[in-house]
PDB file of C-alpha atoms in Angstrom:
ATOM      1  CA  UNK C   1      76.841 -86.455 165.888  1.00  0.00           C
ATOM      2  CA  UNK C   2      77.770 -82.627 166.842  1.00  0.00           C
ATOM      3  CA  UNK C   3      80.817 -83.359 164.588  1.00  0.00           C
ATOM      4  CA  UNK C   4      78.384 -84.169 161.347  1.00  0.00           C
ATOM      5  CA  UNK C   5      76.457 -81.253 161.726  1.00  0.00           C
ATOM      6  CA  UNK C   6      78.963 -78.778 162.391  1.00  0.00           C
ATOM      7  CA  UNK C   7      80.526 -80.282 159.033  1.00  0.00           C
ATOM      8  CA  UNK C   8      77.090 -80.198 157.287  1.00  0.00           C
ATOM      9  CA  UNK C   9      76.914 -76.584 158.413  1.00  0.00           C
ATOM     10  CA  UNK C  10      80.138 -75.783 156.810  1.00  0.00           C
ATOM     11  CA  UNK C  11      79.586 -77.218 153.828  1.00  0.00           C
ATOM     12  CA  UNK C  12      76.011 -75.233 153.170  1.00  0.00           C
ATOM     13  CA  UNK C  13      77.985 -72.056 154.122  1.00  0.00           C
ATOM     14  CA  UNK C  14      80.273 -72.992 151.591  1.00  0.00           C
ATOM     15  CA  UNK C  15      77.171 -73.787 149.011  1.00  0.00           C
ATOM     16  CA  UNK C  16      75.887 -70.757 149.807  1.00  0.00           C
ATOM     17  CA  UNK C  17      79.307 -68.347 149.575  1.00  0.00           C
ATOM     18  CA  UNK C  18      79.834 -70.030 146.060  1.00  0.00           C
ATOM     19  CA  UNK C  19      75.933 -69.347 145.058  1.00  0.00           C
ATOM     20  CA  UNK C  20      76.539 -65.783 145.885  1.00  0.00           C
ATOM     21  CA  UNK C  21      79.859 -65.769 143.744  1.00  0.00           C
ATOM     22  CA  UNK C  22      78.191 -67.054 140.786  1.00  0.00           C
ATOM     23  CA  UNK C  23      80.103 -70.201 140.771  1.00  0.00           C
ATOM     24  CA  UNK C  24      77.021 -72.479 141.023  1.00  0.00           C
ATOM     25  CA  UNK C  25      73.161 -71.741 139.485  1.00  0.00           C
ATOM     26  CA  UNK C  26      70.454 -71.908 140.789  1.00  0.00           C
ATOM     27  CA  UNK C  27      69.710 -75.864 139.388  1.00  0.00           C
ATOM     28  CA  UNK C  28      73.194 -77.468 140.619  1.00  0.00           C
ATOM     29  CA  UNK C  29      72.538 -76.098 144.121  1.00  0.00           C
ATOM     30  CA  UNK C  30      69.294 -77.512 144.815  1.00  0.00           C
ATOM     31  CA  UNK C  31      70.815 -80.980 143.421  1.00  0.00           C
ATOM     32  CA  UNK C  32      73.676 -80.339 145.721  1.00  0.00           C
ATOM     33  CA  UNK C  33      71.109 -79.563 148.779  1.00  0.00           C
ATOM     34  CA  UNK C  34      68.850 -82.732 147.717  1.00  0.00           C
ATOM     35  CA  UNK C  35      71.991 -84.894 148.054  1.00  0.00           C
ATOM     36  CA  UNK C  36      72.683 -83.323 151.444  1.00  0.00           C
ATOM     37  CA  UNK C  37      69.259 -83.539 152.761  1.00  0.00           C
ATOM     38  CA  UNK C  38      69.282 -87.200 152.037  1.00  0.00           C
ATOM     39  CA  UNK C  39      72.889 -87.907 153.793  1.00  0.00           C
ATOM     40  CA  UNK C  40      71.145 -86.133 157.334  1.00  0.00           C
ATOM     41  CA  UNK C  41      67.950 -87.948 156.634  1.00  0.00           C
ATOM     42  CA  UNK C  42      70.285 -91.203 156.650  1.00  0.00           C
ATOM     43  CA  UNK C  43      72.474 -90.161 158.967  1.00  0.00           C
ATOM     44  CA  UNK C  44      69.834 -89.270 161.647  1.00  0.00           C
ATOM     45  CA  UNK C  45      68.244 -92.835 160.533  1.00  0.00           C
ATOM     46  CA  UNK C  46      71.583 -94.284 161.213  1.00  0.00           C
ATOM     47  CA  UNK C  47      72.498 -92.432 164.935  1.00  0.00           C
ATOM     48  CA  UNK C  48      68.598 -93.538 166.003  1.00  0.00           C
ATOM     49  CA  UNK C  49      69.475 -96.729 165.693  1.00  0.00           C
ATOM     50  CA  UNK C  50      73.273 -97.172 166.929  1.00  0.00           C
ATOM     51  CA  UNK C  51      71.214 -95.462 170.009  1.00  0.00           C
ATOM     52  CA  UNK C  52      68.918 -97.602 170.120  1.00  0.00           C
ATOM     53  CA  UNK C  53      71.591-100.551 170.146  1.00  0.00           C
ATOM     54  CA  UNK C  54      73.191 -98.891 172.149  1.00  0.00           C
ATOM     55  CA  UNK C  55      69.952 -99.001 174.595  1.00  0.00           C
ATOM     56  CA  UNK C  56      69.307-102.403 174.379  1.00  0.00           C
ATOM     57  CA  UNK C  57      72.733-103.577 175.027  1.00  0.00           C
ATOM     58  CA  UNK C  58      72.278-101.796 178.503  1.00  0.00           C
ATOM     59  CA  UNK C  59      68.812-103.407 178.994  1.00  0.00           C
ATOM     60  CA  UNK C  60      70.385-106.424 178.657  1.00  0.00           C
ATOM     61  CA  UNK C  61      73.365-105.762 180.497  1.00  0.00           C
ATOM     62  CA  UNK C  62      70.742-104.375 184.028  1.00  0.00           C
ATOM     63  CA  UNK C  63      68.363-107.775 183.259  1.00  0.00           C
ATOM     64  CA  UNK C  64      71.333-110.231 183.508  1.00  0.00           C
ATOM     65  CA  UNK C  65      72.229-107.810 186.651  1.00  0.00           C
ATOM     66  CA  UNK C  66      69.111-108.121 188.051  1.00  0.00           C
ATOM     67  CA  UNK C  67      68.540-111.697 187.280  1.00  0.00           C
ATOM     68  CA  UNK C  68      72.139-112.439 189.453  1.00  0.00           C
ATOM     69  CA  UNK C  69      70.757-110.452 192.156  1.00  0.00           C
ATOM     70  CA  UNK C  70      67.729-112.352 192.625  1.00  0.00           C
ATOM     71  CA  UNK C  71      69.278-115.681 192.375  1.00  0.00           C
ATOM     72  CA  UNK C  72      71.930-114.168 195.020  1.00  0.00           C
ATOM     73  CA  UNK C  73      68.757-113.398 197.323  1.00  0.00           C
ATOM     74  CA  UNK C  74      67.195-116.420 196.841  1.00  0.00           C
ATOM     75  CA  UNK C  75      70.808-118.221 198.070  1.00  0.00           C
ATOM     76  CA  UNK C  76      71.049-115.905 201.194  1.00  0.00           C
ATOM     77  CA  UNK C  77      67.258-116.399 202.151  1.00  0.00           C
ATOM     78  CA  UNK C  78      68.195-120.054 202.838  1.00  0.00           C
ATOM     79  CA  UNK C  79      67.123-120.596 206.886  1.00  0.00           C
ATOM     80  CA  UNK C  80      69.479-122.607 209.135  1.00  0.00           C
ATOM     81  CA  UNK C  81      66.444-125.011 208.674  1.00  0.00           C
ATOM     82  CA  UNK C  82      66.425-125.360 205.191  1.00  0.00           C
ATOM     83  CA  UNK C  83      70.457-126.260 205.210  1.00  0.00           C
ATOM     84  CA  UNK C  84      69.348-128.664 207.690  1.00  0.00           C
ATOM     85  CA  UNK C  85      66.648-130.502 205.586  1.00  0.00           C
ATOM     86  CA  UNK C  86      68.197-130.016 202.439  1.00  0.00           C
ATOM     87  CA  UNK C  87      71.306-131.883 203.878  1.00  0.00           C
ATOM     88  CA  UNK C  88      69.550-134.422 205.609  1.00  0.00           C
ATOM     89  CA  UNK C  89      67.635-135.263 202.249  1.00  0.00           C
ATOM     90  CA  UNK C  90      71.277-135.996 200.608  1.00  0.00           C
ATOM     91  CA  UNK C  91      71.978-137.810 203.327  1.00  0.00           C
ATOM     92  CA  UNK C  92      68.749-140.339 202.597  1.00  0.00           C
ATOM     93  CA  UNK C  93      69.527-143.634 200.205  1.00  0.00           C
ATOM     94  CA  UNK C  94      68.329-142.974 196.601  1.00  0.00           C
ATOM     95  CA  UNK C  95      64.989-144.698 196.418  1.00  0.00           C
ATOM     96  CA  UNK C  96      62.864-143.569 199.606  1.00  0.00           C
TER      97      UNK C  96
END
């Protein structure tokens, strides 16, 4: 982003240098700035939401982290007596 509006800069010095040689009027600069204003207007719209992607992706990416953690928890919070029963419930015939 510090790379579009160092170029922006530029090219409004440039606008400006040529205003002041009398190579543009008045008229063709201000359509020249209208165009300009509209490109940062979209280009801000446009960095807000790669951000913002950019933001949920990692959202995502710490849920599914956190969701993995908890189910790891769950797994090590398993007593020597819940082994036990759980086993001795596979051990049972199917039907009681």
């Amino acid at each position: 982003m510090k790379e579009a509006f160092r170029r922006m800069n530029t090219m409004a010095y440039q606008l400006e240098q040529a205003y002041a040689e009398g190579i543009l009027d008045k008229e063709v600069l201000r359509k020249i700035l209208d165009v300009l204003e509209d490109y940062i207007d979209w280009y801000i719209q446009y960095e807000q939401y790669r951000q913002l992607q950019d933001y949920y992706k990692m959202i995502e990416r710490e849920t599914q982290g956190s969701v993995i953690q908890q189910v790891m928890v769950i797994l090590q919070e398993e007593s020597e007596e819940d082994v036990m029963y759980r086993e001795y419930i596979k051990s049972l015939p199917e039907g009681l």
